[in-house]
PDB file of C-alpha atoms and ligand atoms in Angstrom:
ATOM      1  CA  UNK A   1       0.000   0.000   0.000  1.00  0.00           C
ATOM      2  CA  UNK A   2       2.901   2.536   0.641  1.00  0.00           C
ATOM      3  CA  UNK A   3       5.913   3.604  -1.633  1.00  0.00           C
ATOM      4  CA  UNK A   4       8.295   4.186   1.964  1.00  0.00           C
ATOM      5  CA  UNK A   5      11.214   5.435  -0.314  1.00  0.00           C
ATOM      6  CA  UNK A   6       9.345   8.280  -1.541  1.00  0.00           C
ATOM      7  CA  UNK A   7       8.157   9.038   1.805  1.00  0.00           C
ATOM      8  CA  UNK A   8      11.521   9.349   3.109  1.00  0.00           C
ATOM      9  CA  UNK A   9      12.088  11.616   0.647  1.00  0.00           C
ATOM     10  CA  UNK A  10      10.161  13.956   1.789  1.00  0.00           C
ATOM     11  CA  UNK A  11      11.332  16.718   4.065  1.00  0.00           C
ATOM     12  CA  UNK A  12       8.852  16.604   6.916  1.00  0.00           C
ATOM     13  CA  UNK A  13       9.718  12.668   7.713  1.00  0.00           C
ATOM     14  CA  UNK A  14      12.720  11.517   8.691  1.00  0.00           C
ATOM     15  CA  UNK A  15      12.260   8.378  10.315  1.00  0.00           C
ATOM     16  CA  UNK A  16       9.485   5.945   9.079  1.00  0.00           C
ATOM     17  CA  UNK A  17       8.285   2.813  11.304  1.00  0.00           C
ATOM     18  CA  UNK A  18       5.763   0.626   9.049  1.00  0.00           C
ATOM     19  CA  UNK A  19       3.759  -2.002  10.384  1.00  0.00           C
ATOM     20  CA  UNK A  20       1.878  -4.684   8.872  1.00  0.00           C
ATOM     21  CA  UNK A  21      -0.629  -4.684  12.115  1.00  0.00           C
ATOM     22  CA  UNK A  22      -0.517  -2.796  15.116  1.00  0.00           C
ATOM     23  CA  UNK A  23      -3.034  -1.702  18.316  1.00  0.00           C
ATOM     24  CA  UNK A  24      -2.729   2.002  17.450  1.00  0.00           C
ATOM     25  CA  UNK A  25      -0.004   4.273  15.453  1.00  0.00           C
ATOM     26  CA  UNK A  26      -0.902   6.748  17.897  1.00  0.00           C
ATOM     27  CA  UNK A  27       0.074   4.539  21.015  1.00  0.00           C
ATOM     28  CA  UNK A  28       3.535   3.754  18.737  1.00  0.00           C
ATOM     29  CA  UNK A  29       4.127   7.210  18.523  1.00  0.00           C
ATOM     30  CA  UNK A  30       3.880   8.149  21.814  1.00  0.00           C
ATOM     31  CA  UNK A  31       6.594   4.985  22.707  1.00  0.00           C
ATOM     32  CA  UNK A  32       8.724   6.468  20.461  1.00  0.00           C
ATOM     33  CA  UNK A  33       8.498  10.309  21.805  1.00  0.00           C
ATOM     34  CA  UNK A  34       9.060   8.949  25.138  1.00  0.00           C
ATOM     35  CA  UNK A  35      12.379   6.979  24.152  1.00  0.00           C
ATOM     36  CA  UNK A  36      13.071  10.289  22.375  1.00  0.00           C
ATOM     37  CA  UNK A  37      13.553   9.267  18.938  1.00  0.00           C
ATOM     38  CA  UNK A  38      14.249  11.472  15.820  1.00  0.00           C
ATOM     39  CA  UNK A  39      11.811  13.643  15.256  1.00  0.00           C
ATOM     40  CA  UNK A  40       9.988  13.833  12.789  1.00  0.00           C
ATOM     41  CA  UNK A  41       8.638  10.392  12.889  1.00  0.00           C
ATOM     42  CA  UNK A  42       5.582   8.519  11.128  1.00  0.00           C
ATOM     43  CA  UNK A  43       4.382   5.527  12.445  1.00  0.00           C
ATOM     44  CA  UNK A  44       2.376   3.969   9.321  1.00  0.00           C
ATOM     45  CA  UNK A  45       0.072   0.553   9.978  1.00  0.00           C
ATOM     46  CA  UNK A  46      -2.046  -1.192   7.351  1.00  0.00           C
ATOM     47  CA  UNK A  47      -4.210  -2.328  10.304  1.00  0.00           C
ATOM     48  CA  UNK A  48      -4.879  -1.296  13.944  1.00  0.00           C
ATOM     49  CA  UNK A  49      -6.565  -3.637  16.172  1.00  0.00           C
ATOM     50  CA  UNK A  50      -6.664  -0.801  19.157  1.00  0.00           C
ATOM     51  CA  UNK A  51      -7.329   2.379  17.361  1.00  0.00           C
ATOM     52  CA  UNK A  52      -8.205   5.188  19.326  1.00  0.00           C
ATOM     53  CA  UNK A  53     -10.451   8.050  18.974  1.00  0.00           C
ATOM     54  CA  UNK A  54     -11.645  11.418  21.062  1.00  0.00           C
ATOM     55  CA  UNK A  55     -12.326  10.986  24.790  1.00  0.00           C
ATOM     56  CA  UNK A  56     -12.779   6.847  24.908  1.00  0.00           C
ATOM     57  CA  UNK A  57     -14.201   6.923  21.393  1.00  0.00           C
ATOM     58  CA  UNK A  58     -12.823   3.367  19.723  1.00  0.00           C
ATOM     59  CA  UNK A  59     -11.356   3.961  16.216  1.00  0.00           C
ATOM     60  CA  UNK A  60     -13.426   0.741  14.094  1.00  0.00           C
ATOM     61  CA  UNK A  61     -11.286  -0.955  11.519  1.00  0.00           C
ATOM     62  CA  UNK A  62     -13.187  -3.336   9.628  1.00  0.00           C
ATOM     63  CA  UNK A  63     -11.789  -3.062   5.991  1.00  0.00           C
ATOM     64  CA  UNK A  64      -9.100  -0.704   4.237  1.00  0.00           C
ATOM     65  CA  UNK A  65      -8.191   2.380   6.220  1.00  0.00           C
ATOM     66  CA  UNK A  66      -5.421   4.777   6.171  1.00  0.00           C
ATOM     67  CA  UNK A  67      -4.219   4.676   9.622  1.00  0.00           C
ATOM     68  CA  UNK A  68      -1.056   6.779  10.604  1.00  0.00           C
ATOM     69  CA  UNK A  69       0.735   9.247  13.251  1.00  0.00           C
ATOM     70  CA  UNK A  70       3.126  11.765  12.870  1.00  0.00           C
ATOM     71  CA  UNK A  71       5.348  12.915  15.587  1.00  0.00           C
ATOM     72  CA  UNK A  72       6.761  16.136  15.836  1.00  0.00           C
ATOM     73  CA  UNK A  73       8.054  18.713  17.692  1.00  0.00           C
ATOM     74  CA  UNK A  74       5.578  22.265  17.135  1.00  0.00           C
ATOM     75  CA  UNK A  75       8.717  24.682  18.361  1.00  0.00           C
ATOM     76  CA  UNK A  76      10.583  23.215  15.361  1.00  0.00           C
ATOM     77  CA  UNK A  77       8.164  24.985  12.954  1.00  0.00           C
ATOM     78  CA  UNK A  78       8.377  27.897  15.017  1.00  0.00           C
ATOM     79  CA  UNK A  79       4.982  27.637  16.372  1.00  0.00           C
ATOM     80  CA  UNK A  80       4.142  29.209  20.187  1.00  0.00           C
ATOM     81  CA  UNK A  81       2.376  27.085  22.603  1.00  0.00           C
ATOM     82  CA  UNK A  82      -0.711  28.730  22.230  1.00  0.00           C
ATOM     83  CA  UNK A  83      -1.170  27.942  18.745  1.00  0.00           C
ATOM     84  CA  UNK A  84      -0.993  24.257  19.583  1.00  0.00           C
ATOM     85  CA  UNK A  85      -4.681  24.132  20.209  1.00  0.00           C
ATOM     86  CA  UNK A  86      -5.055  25.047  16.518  1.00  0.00           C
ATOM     87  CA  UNK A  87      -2.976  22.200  15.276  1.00  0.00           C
ATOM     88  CA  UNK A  88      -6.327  19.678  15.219  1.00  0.00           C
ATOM     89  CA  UNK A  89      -8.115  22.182  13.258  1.00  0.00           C
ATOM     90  CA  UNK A  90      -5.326  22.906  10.967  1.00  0.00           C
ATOM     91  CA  UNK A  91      -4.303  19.413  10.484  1.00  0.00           C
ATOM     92  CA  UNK A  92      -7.734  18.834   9.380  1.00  0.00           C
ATOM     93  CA  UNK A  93      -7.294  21.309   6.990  1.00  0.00           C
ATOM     94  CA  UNK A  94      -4.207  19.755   5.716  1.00  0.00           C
ATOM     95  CA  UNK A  95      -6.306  16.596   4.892  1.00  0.00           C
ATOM     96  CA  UNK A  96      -9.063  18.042   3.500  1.00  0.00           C
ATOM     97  CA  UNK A  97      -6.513  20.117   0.887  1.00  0.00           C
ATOM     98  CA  UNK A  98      -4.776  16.577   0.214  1.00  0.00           C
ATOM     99  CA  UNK A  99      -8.238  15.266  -0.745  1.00  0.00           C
ATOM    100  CA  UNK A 100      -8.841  17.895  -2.896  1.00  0.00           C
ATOM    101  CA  UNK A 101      -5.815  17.637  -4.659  1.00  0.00           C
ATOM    102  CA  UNK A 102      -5.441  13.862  -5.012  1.00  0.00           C
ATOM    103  CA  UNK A 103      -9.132  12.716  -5.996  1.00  0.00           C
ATOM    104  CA  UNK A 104     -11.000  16.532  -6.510  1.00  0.00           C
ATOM    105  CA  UNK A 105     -13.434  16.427  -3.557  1.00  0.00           C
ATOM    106  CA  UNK A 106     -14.521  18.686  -1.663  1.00  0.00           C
ATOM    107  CA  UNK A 107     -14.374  17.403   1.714  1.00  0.00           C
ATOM    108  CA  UNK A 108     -15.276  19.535   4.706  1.00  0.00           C
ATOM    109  CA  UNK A 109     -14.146  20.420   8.209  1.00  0.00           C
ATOM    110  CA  UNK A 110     -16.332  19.582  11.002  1.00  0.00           C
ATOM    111  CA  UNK A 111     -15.165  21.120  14.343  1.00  0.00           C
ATOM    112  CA  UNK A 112     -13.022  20.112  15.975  1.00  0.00           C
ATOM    113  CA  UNK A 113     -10.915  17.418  13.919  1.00  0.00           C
ATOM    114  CA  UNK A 114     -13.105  15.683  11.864  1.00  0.00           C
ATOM    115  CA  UNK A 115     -13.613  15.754   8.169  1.00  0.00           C
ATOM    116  CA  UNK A 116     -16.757  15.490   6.541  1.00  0.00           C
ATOM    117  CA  UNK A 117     -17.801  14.681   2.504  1.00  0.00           C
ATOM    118  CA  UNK A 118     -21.396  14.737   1.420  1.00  0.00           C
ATOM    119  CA  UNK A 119     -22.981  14.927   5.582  1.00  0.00           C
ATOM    120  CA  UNK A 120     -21.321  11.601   6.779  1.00  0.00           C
ATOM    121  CA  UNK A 121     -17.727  11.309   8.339  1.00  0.00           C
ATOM    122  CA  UNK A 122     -14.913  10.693   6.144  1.00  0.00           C
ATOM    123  CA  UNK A 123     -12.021  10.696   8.431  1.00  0.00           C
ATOM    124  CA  UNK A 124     -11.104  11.473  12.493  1.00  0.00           C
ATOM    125  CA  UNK A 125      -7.845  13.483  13.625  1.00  0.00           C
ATOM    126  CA  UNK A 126      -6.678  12.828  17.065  1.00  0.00           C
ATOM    127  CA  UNK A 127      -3.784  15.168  18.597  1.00  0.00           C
ATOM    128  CA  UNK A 128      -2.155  14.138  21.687  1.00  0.00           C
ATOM    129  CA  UNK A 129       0.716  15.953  23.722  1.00  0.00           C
ATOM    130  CA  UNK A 130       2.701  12.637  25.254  1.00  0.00           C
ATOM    131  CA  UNK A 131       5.256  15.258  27.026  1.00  0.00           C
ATOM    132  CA  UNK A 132       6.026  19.012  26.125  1.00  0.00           C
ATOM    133  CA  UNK A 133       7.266  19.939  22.812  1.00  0.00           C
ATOM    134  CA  UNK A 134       5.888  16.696  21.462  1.00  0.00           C
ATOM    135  CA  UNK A 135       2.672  16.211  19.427  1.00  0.00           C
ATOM    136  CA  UNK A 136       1.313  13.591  17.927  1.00  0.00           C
ATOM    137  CA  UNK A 137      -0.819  13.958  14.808  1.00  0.00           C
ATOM    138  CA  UNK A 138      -3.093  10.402  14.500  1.00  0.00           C
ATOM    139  CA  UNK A 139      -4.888  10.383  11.156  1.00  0.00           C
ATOM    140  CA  UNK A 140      -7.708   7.735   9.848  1.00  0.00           C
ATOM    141  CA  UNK A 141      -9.143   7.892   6.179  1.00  0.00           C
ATOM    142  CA  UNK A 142     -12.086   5.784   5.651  1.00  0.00           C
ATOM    143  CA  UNK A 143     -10.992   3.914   2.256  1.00  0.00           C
ATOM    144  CA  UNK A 144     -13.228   1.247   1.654  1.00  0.00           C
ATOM    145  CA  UNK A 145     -15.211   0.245   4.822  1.00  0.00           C
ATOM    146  CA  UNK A 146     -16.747   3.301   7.250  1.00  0.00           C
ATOM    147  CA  UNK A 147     -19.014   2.300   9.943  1.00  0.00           C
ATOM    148  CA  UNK A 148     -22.772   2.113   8.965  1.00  0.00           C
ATOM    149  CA  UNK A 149     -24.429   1.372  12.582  1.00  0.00           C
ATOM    150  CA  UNK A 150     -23.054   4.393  14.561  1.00  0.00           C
ATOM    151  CA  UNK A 151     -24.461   7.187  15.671  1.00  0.00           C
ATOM    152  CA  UNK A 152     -22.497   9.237  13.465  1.00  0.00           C
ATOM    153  CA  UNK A 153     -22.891   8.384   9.766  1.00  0.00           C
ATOM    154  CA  UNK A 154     -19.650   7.176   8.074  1.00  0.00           C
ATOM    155  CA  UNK A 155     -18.389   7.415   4.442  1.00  0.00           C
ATOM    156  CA  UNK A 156     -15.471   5.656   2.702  1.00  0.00           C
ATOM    157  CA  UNK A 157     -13.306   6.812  -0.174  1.00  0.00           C
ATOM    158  CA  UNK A 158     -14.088   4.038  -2.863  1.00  0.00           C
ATOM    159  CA  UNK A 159     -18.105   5.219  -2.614  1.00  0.00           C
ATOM    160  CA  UNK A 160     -16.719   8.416  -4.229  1.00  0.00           C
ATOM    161  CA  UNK A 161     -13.834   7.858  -5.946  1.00  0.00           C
ATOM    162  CA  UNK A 162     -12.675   5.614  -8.995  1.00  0.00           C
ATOM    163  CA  UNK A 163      -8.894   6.022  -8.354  1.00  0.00           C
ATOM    164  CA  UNK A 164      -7.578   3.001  -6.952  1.00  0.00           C
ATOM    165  CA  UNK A 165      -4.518   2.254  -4.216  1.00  0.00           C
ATOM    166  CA  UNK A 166      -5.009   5.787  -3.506  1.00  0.00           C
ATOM    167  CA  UNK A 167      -3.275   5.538   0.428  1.00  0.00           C
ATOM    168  CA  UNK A 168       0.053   6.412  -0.702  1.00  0.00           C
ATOM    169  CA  UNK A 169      -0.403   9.351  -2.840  1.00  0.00           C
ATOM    170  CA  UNK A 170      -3.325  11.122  -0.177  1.00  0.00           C
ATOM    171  CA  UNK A 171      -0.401  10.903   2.647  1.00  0.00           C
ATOM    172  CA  UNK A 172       2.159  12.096   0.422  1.00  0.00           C
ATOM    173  CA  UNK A 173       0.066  15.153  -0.253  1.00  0.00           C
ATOM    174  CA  UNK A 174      -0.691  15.053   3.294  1.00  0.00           C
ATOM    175  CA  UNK A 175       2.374  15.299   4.423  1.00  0.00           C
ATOM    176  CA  UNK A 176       3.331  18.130   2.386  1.00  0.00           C
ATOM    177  CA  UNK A 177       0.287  19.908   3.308  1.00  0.00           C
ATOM    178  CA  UNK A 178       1.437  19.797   7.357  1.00  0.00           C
ATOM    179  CA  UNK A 179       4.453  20.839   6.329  1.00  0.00           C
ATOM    180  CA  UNK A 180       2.950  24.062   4.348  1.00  0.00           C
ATOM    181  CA  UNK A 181       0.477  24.519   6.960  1.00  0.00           C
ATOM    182  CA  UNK A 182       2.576  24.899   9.714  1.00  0.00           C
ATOM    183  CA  UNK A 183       5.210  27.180   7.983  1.00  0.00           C
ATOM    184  CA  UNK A 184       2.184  29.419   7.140  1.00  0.00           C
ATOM    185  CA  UNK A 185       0.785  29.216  10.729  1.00  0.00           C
ATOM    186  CA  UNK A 186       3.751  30.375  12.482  1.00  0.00           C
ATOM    187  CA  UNK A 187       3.970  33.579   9.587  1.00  0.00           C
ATOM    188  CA  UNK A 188       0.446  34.227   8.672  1.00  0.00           C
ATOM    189  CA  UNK A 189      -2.131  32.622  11.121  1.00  0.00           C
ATOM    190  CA  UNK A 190      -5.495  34.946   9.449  1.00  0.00           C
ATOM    191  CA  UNK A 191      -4.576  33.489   6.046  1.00  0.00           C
ATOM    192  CA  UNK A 192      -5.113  29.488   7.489  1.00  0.00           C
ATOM    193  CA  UNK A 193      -7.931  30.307   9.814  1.00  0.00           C
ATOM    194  CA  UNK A 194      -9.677  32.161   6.714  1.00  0.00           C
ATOM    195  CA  UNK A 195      -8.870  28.252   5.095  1.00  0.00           C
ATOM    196  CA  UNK A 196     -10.558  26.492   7.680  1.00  0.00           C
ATOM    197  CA  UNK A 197     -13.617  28.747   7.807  1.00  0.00           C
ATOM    198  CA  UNK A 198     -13.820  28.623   3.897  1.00  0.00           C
ATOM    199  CA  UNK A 199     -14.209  24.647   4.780  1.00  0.00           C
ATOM    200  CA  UNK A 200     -16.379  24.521   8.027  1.00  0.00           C
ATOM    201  CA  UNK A 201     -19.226  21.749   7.815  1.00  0.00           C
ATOM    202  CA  UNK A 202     -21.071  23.562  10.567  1.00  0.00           C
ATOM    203  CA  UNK A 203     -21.098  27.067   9.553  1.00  0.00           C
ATOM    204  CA  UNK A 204     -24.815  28.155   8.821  1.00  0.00           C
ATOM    205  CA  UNK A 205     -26.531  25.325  10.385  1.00  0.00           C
ATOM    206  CA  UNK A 206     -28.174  24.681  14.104  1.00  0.00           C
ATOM    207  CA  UNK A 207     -26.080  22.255  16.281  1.00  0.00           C
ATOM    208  CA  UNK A 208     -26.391  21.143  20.112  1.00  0.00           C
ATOM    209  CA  UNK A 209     -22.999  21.234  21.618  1.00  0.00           C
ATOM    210  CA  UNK A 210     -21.758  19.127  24.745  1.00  0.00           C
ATOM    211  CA  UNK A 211     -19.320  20.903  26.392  1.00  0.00           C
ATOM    212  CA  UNK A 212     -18.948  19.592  30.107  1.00  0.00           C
ATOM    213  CA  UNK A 213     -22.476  18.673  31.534  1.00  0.00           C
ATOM    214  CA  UNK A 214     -24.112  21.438  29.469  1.00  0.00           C
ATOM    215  CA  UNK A 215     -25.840  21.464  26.091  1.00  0.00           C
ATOM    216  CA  UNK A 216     -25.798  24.762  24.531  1.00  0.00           C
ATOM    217  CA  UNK A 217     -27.795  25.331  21.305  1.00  0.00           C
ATOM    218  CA  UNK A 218     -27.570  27.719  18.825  1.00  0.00           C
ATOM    219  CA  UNK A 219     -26.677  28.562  15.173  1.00  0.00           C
ATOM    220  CA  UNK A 220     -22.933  27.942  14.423  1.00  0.00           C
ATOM    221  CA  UNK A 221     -21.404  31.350  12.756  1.00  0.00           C
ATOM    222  CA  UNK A 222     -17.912  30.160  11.756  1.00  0.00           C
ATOM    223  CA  UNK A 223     -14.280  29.248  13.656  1.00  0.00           C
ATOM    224  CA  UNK A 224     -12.562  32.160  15.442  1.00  0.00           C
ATOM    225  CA  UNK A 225      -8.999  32.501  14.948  1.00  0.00           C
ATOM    226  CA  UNK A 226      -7.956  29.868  17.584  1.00  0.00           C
ATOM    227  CA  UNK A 227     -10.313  27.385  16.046  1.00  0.00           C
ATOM    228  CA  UNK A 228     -12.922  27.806  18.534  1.00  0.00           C
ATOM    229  CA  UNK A 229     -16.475  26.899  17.502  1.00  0.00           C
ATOM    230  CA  UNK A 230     -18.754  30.119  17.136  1.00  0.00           C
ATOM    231  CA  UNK A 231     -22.082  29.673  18.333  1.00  0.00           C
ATOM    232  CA  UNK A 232     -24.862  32.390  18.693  1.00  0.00           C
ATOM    233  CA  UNK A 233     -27.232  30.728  21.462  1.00  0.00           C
ATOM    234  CA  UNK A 234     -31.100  32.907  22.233  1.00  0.00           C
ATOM    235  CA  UNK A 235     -29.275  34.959  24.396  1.00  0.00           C
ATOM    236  CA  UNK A 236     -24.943  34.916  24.053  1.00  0.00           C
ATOM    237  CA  UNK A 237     -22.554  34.410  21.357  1.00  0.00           C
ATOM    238  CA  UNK A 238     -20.473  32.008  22.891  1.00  0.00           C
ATOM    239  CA  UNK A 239     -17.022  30.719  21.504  1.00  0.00           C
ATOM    240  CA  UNK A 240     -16.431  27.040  22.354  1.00  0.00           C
ATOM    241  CA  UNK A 241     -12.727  25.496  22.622  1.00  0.00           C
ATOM    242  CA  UNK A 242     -13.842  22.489  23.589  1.00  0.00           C
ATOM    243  CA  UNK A 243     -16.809  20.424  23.400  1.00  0.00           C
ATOM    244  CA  UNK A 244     -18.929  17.517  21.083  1.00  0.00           C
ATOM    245  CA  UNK A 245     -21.542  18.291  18.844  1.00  0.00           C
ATOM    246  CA  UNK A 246     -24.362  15.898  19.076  1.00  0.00           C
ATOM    247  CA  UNK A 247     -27.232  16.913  16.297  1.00  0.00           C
ATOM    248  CA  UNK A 248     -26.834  19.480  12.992  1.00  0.00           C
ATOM    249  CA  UNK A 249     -29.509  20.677  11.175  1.00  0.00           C
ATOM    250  CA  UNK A 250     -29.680  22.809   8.271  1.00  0.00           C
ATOM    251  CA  UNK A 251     -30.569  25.884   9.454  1.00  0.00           C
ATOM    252  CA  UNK A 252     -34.211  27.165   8.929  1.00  0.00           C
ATOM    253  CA  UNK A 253     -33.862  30.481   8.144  1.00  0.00           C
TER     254      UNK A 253
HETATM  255  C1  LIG B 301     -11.889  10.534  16.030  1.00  0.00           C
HETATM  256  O1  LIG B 301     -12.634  10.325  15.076  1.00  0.00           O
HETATM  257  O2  LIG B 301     -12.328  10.809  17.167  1.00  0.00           O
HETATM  258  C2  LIG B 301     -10.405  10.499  15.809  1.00  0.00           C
HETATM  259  C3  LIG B 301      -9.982   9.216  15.167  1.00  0.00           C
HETATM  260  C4  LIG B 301      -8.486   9.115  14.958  1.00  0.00           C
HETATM  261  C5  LIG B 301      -8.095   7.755  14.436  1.00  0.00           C
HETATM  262  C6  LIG B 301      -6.632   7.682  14.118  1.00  0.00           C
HETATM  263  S1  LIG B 301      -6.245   6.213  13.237  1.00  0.00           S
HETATM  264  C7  LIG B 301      -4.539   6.527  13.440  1.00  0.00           C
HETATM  265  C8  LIG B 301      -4.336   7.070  14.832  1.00  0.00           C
HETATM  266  N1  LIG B 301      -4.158   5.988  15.777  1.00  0.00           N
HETATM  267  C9  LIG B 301      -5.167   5.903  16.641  1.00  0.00           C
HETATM  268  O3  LIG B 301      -5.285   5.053  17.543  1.00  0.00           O
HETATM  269  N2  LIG B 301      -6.083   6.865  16.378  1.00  0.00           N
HETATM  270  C10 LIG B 301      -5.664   7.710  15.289  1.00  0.00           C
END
């Protein structure tokens, strides 16, 4: 599924661990930023057994998935600490513009780290801090199996797309995207955060947020600069940095 010696070519990756079958890349990666290896490092798998999502979401693997986590340090792209909670949000970003590139889709963003084609979930992004100056970027692309029963409706690649063996080029463009991204963060944060809000899912339509042991409701009005969720409720605008959404519905006026 993966051409490795073009991946090391790239400048973002400089150590590559592939596995045939592993629990999670993202539990790999965090192994490997606690032994303190060379940064930065992706930890590919062709299958997870133990994938992990938000909170103690489980991350289903049933059929062909790209499953991966990159390691990295966020002071090495000159990036302060409190742009780190824009990294899901702009990681996101980074997939949906590989998507678009590599199979011309128009996937969407749906706060905070998911991304979204035609209403139903395409992929999940899960961002974990194992020790300071270490992040860990876990991606999962539906390919050809989603999950059907959830709550949350799933999509794979192959209902969309006629390009086959498509794994290797979407993380290669991927890749490159982070590596753009985060260049452009650090220099010119409006111009990204005007990219994700281009892409929000939620923008325009009425959610109900979990945040804590509240629900808020209101209409959704954007992302703020620190990728915050936007929500005007009856009586507040409120701007979220953390939270679940649990319904969306078009909005009726
Ligand atoms: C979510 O939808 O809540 C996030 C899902 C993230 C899944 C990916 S798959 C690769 C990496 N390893 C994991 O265990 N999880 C992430």
């Amino acid at each position: 599924m993966f051409d490795l010696e073009k991946l090391q070519k790239l400048s973002i990756v400089n150590l590559i661990e592939h596995h045939v079958q592993l629990s999670s890349t993202n539990d790999r990666a965090k192994e490997l930023a606690l032994a303190d290896t060379t940064l930065p490092t992706l930890v590919l798998a062709e299958e997870q057994t133990a994938g992990r999502g938000r909170g103690s979401n489980r991350w289903q693997s049933q059929g062909k998935q790209l499953t991966f986590s990159l390691l990295l340090d966020p002071a090495a792209f000159d990036l302060t600490t409190d742009q780190i909670p824009t990294l899901s949000i702009t990681s996101a970003l980074a997939l949906c513009l590989a998507i678009e590139s590599t199979l011309r889709l128009e996937p969407q963003i749906k706060w905070p780290n998911d991304v979204y084609l035609n209403d139903k979930k395409l992929a999940g992004i899960l961002l974990e801090a194992p020790k300071p100056n270490r992040l860990i970027i876990g991606v999962g692309v539906n390919l050809d199996w989603s999950p059907k029963e959830s709550t949350i409706k799933g999509i794979a690649l192959s209902e969309v797309a006629t390009e086959e063996n498509v794994a290797n080029s979407l993380l290669v463009a991927f890749l490159e995207q982070v590596e753009q991204l985060l260049g452009k963060l650090a220099l010119k944060p409006k111009e990204v955060a005007a990219q994700w809000n281009d892409r929000s899912y939620l923008t325009g339509k009425r959610v109900t947020v979990e945040s804590g042991n509240k629900e808020l409701k209101g209409l959704c009005g954007g992302l703020g600069s620190q990728g915050e969720l936007l929500i005007k409720t009856e009586d507040e605008f409120l701007s979220m940095t953390s939270g679940t959404v649990i319904t969306v519905e078009a909005s009726r006026t």
